[in-house]
Coordinates of C-alpha atoms and ligand atoms in Angstrom, one line a residue:
X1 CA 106.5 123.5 86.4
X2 CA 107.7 120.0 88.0
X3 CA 105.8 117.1 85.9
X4 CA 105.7 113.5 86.2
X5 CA 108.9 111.3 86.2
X6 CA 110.0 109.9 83.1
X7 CA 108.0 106.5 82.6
X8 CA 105.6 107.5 84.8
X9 CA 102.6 109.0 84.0
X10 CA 98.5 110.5 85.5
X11 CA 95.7 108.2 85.1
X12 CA 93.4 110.6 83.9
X13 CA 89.6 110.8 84.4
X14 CA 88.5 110.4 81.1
X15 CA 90.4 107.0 81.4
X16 CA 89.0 105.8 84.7
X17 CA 86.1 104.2 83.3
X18 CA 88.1 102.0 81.4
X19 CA 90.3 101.1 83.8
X20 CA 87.2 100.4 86.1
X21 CA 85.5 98.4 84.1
X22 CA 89.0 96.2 83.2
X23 CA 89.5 95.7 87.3
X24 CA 86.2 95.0 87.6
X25 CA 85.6 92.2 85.3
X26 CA 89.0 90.5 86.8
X27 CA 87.4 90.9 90.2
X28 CA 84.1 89.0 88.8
X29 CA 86.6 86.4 87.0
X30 CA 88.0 85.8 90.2
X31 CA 84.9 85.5 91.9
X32 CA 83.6 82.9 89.9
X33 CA 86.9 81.1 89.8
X34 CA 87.1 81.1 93.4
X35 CA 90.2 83.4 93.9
X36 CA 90.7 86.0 97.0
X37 CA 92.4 89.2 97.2
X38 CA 95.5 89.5 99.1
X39 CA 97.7 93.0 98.8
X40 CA 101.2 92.9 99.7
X41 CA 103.6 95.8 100.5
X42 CA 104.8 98.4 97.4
X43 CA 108.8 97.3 99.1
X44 CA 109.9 94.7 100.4
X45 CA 113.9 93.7 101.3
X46 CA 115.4 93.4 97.7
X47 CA 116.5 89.8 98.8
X48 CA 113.2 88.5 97.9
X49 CA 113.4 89.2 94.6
X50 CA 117.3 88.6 94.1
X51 CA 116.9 85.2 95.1
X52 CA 112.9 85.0 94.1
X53 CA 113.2 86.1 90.5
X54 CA 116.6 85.5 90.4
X55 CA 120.5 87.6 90.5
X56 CA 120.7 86.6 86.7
X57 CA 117.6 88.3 85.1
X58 CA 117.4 91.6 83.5
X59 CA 114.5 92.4 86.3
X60 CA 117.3 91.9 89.3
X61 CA 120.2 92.6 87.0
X62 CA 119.0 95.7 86.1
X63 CA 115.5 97.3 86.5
X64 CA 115.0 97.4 89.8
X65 CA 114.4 100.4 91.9
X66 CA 117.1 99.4 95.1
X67 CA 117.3 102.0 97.9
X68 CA 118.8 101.5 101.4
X69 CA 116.4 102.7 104.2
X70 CA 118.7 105.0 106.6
X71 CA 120.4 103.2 108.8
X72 CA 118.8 103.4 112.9
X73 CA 121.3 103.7 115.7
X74 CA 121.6 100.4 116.4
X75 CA 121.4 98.8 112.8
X76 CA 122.8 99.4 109.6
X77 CA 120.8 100.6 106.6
X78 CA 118.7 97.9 104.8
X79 CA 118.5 97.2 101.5
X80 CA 114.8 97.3 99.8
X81 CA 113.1 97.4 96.5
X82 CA 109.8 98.9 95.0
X83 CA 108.5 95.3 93.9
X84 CA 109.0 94.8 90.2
X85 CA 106.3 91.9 90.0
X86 CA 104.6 90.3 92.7
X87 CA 104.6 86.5 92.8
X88 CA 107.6 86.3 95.3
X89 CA 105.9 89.1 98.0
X90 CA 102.4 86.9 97.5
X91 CA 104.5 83.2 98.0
X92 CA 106.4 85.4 100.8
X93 CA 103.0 86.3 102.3
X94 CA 101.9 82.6 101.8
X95 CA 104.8 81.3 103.7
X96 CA 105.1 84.5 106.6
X97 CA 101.4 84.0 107.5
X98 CA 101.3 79.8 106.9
X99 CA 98.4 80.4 104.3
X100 CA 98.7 76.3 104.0
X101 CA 98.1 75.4 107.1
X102 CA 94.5 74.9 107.9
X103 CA 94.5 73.6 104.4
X104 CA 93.4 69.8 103.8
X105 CA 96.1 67.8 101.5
X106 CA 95.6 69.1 97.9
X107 CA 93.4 71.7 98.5
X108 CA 94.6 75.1 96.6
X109 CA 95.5 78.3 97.8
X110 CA 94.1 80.8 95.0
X111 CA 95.0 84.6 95.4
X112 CA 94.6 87.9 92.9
X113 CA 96.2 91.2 93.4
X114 CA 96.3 94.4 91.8
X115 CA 98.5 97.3 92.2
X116 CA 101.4 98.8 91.0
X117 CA 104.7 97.6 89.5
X118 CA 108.2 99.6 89.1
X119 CA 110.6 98.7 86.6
X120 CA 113.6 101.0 85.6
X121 CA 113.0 99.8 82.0
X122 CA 113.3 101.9 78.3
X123 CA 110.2 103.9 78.5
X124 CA 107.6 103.4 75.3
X125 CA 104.3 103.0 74.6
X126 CA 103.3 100.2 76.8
X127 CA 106.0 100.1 79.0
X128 CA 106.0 102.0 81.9
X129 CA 108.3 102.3 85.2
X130 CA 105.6 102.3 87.7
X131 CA 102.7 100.2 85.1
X132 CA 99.8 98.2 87.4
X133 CA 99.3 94.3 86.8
X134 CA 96.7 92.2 87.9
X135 CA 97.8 88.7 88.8
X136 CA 96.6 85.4 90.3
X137 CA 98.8 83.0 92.4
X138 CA 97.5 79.3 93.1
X139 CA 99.7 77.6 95.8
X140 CA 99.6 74.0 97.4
X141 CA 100.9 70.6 97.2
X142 CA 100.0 69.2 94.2
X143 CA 100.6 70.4 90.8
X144 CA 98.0 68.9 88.1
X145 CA 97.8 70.6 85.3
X146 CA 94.3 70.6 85.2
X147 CA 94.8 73.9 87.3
X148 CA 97.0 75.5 84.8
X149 CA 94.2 74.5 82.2
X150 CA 91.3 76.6 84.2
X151 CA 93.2 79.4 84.8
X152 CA 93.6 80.0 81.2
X153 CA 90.0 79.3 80.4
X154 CA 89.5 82.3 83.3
X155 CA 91.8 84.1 81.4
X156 CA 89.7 83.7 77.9
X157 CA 86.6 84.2 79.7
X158 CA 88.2 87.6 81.0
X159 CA 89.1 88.8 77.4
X160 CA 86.1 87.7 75.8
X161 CA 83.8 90.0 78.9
X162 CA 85.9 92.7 77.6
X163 CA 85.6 92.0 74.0
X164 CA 89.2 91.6 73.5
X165 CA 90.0 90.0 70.1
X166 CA 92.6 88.9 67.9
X167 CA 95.3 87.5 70.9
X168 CA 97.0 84.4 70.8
X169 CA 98.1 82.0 73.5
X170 CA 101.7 81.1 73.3
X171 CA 102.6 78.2 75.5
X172 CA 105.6 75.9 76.2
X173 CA 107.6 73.8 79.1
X174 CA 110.8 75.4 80.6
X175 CA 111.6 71.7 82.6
X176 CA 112.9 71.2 86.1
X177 CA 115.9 73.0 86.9
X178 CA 118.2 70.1 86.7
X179 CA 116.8 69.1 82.7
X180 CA 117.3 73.0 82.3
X181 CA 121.0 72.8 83.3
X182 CA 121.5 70.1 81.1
X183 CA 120.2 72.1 78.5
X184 CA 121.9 75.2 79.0
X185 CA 125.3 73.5 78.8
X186 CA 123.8 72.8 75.4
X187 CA 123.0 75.8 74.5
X188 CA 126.1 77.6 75.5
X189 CA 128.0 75.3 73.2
X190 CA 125.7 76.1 70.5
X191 CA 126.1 79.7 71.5
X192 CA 130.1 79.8 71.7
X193 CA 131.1 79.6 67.9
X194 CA 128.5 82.3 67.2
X195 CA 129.3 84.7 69.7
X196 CA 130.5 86.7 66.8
X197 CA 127.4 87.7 65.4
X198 CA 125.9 88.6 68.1
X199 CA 125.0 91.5 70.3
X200 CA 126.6 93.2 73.7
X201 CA 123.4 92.2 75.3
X202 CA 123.6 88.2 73.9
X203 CA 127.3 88.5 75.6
X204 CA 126.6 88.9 78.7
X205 CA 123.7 86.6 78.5
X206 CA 126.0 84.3 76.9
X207 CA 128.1 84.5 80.4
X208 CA 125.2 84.7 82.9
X209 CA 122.0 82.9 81.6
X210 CA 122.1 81.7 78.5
X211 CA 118.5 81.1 78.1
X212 CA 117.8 84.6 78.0
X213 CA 119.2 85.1 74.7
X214 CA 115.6 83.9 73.1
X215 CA 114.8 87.7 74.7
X216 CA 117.0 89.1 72.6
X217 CA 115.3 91.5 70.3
X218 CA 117.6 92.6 67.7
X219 CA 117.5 91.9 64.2
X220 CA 120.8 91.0 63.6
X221 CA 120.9 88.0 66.2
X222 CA 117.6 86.4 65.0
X223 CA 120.1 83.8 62.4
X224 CA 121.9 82.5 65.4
X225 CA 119.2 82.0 67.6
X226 CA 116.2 80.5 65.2
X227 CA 119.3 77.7 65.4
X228 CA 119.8 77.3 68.7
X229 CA 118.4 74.3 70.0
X230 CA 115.8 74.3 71.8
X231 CA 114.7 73.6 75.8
X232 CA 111.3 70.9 74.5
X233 CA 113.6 69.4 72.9
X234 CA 115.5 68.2 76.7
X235 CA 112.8 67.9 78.3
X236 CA 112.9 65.5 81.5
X237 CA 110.7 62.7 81.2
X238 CA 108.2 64.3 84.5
X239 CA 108.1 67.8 82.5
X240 CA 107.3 66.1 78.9
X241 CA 104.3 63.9 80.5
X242 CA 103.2 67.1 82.2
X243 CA 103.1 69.3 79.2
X244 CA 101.3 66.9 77.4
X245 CA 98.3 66.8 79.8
X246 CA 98.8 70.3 80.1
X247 CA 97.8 70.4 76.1
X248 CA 95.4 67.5 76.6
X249 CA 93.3 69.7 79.4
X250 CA 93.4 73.1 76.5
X251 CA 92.3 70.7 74.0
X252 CA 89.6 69.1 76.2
X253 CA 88.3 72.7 77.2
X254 CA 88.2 74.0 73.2
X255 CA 91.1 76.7 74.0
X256 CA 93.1 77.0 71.0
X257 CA 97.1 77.3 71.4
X258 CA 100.5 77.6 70.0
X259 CA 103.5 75.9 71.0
X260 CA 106.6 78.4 71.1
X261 CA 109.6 77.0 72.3
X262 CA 111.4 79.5 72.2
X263 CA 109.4 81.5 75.1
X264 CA 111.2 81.1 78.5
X265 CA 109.8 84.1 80.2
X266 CA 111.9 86.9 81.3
X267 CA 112.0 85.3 85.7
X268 CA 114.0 82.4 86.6
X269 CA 111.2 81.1 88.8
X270 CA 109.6 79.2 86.6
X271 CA 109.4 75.4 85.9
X272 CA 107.6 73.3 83.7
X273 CA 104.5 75.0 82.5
X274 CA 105.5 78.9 80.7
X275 CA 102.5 81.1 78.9
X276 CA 101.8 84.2 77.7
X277 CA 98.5 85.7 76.1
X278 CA 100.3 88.4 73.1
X279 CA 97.7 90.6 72.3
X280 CA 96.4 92.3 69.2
X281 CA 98.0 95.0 66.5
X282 CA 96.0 97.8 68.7
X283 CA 99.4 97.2 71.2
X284 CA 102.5 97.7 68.9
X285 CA 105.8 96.7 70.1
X286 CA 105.0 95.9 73.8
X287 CA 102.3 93.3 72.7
X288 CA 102.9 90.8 75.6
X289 CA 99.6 91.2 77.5
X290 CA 99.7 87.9 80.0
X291 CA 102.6 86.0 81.2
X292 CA 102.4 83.6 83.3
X293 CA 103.5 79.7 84.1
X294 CA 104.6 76.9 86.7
X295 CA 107.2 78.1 89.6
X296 CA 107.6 75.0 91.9
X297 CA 110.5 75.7 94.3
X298 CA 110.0 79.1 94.2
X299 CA 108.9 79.1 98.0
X300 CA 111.8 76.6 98.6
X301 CA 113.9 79.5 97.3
X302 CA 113.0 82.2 100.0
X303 CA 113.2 79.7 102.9
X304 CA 109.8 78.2 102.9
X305 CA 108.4 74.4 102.9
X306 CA 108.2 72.6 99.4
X307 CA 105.0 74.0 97.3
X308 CA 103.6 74.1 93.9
X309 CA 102.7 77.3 92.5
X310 CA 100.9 78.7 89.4
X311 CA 100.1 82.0 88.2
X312 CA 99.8 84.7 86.1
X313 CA 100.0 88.4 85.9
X314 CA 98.9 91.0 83.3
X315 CA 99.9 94.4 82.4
X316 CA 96.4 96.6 83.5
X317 CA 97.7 99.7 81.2
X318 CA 98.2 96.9 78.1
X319 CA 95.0 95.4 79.0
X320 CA 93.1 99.3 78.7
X321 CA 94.9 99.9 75.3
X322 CA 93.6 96.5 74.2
X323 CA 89.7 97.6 74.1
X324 CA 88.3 98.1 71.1
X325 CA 87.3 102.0 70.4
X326 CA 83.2 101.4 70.6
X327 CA 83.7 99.7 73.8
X328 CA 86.1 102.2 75.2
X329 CA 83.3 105.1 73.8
X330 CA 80.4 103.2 75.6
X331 CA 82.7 102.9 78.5
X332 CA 83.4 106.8 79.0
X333 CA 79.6 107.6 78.1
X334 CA 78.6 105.5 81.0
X335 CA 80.6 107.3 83.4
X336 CA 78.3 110.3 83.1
X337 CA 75.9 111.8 85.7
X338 CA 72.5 110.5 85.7
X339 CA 70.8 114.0 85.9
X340 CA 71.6 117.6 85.8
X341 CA 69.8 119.8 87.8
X342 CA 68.8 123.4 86.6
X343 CA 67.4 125.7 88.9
X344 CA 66.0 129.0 88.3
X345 CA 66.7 132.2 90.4
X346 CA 67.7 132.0 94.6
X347 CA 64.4 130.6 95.9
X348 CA 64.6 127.3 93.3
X349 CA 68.0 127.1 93.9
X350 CA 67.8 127.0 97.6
X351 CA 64.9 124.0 97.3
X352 CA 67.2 122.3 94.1
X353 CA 70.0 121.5 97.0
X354 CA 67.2 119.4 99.1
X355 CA 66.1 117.8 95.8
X356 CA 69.7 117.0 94.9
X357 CA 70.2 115.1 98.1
X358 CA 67.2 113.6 97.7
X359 CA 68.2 112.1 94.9
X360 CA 71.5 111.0 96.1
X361 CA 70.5 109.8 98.8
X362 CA 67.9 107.3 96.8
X363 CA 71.4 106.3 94.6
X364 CA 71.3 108.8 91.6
X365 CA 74.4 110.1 90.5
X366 CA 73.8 114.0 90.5
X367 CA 75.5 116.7 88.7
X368 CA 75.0 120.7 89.8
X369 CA 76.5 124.3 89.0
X370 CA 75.6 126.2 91.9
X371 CA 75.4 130.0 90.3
X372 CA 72.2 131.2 89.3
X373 CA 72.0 131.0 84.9
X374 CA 69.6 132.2 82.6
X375 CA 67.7 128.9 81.2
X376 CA 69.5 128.6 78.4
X377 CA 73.1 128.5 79.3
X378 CA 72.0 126.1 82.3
X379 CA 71.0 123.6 79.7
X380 CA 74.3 124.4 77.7
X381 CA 76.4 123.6 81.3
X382 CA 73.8 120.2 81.6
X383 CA 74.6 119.1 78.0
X384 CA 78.4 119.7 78.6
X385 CA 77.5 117.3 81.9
X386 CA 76.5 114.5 79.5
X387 CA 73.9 113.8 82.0
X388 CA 70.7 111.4 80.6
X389 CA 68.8 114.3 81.9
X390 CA 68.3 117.3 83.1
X391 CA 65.6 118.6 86.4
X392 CA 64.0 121.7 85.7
X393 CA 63.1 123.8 89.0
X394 CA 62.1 127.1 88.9
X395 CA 59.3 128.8 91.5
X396 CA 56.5 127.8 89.6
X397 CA 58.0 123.5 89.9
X398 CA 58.9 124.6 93.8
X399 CA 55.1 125.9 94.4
X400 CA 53.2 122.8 92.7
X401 CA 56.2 119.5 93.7
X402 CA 55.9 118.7 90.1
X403 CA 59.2 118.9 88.0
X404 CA 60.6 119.4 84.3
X405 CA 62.3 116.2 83.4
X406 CA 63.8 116.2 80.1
X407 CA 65.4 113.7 78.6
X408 CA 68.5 115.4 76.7
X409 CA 69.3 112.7 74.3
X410 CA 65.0 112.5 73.1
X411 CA 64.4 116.0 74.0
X412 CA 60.9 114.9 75.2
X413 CA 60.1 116.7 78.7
X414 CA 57.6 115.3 81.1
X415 CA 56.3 117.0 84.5
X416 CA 57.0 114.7 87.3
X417 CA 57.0 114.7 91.7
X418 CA 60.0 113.9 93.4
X419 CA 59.4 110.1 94.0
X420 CA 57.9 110.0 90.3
X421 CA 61.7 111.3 89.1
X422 CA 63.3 108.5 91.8
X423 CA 61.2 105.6 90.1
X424 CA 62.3 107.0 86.5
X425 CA 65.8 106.9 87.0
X426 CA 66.5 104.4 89.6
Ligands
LIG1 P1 106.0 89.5 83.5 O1 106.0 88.8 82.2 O2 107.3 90.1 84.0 O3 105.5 88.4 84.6 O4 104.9 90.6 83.6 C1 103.5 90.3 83.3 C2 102.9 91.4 82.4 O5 103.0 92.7 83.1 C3 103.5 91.6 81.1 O6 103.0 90.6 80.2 C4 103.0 93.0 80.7 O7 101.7 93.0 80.3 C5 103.0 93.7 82.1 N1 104.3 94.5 82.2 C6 105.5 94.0 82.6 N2 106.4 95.1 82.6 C7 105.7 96.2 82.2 C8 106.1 97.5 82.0 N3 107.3 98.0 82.2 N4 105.1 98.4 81.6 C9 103.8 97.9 81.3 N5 103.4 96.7 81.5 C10 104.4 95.8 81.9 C11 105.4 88.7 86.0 O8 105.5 89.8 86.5 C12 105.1 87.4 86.8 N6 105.1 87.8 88.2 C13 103.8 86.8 86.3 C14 103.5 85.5 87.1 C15 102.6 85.4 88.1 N7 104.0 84.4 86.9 C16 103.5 83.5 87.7 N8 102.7 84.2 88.5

């Protein structure tokens, strides 16, 4: 029997609703927030994301799936990858189509997608190689905070539609990239007379981005780097004036936050502004739910003109293990058929079809067995349906247009004519 691929894994029905209803209420946040889809390819050449999220991060390093697309007659192969994230493809399809251009000078760009990820990562609960993230992107020339402020506030709105509790917003400023390399000459000194008590992993961080180590998970090199010094600490003067009205615009909104600076974010795209949204104990492990911050430069990275850019991007398959049980419950009870039609020997089932498309066609969401059962197992296979009700028709309903309506949760039964039944459940 050939099953999925390790890290991969069937979205089954029984789960749909929930993933529904989680796309659904981003689509509404977006709405009201004024953002508009865009999708991008699933692969793109891998350059965009070697020099997008950058040659030295465990994404690029490591996780990505590469593959080179056979080679035509008159080329050689090309290299592409299955996207790991999407902020380079959507600054990509900012720049390839000039998004900007009939823009007037500040004016924001604001794009969501949703779709699927690959990461050749360890497989556990929440981590996936092919997971699904919905993300936002706001692009344009100017960078006030005030942006990065209502994003989040979409963000809480977002979790609070889907009664979502218990998360916490972590925030903090990763600089410009010249501050940064200031500070990560610091840090490597810091680093060097340690190296001993630390991991493989924190080695070759050590020797290719530094700042990485804060990813580090293992117990063992916690000492070292809880005294490490730390990037807010060397901050340029631009970034420290920025985060501050970054916290000014949280505070003046009522959005409740906690400074970690020691979360740089796992993408060397970003500057200035870095978040993430951890979520609750319902998570385990993988509890990182939103990330998200500041990457000016990033377009001036993949060849296009100078632009600001903020965004976000959370796991979908996080976000659905996030809802609360009752919700999830009321979620999948929704999902069921709105009636159940039994019909009683061939004549009533021959009139039940044109009473079933009847009833579709006026929007009803119909469920119906097509072989011929005694009245008792039918309302067994309607029950099973979770239908709201079920329509009786046998010869005596066909002969007088009046049908049994019952409603299986009550049990009460009423005797009702096809436009009646449409008004009920419409
Ligand atoms: P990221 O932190 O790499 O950021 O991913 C964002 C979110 O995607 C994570 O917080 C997590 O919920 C989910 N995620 C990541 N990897 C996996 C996985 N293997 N399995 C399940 N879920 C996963 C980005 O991707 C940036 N593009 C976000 C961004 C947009 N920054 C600015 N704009």
């Amino acid at each position: 029997m050939i099953q999925t691929v390790r890290g991969t894994r069937d979205i089954l029905p029984e789960d749909m609703p929930l993933w529904r209803r989680v796309e659904d209420v981003a689509r509404e946040a977006f709405r009201r927030y004024g953002f508009s889809e865009i999708r991008t390819p699933i692969f793109e050449k891998t350059e965009l994301f070697a020099r997008g999220v950058g040659e030295a991060t465990d994404i690029v390093h490591k996780e990505m799936y590469t593959f080179i697309d056979r080679a035509r007659a008159d080329s050689e192969g090309e290299s592409l990858t299955l996207r790991p994230e999407n902020t380079a493809s959507v600054v990509r399809a900012y720049i390839q189509h000039k998004i900007f251009a009939d823009k007037s000078p500040g004016e924001l760009t604001r794009l969501y997608y949703i779709g699927p990820m690959f990461r050749r990562e360890r497989p556990q609960a929440g981590r996936y190689r092919q997971f699904y993230q919905i993300g936002a992107e706001v692009m344009g020339s100017s960078d006030d905070p005030a942006i990065e402020a209502e994003v989040i506030e979409m963000l809480e709105w977002f979790l609070k539609e889907l009664k979502i509790t218990g998360t916490t917003l972590l925030i903090n400023s990763v600089g410009e990239p010249a501050s940064r390399a200031a500070y990560l000459e610091k840090l490597r000194e810091a680093i060097k007379p340690n190296l001993d008590r630390l991991c493989a992993d924190c080695h070759h961080r050590y020797e290719t981005n530094a700042l990485r180590v804060f990813d580090c998970k293992i117990e063992s090199c916690q000492a070292v780097i809880a005294s490490l010094p730390v990037i807010t600490d060397s901050l340029d003067e631009a970034s420290r004036e920025h985060f501050g009205k970054f916290k000014a615009h949280l505070d003046a909104r009522g959005i409740a936050y906690k400074v970690n600076p020691r979360m740089v974010r796992g993408l060397d795209y970003y500057t200035r502004t870095a978040f993430e949204i951890v979520g609750n104990d319902k998570l385990g492990a993988q509890n990182t739910l939103v990330g998200g911050g500041r990457y000016d430069g990033l377009s001036e990275t993949i060849g296009g003109p100078p632009t600001k850019g903020f965004g976000f991007a959370f796991g979908l398959d996080r976000m659905v293990m996030s809802l609360p049980e009752d919700e999830a419950g009321r979620l999948r009870a929704a999902d069921a058929p709105d009636v159940f039609i039994v019909f009683l020997g061939e004549a009533a089932r021959d009139h039940a079809f044109n009473v079933a498309r009847d009833l579709r066609a006026a929007g009803i969401a119909v469920a119906m067995e097509f072989e011929d059962r005694k009245m008792k197992k039918a309302m067994t296979a309607a029950a099973k349906s979770r239908a709201r009700y079920a329509l009786i028709i046998g010869d005596d309903e066909v002969a007088s247009g009046k049908y049994g309506l019952k409603n299986l949760t009550a049990g009460e039964q009423e005797s009702l004519t096809l436009d009646e039944v449409i008004a009920k459940l419409s």
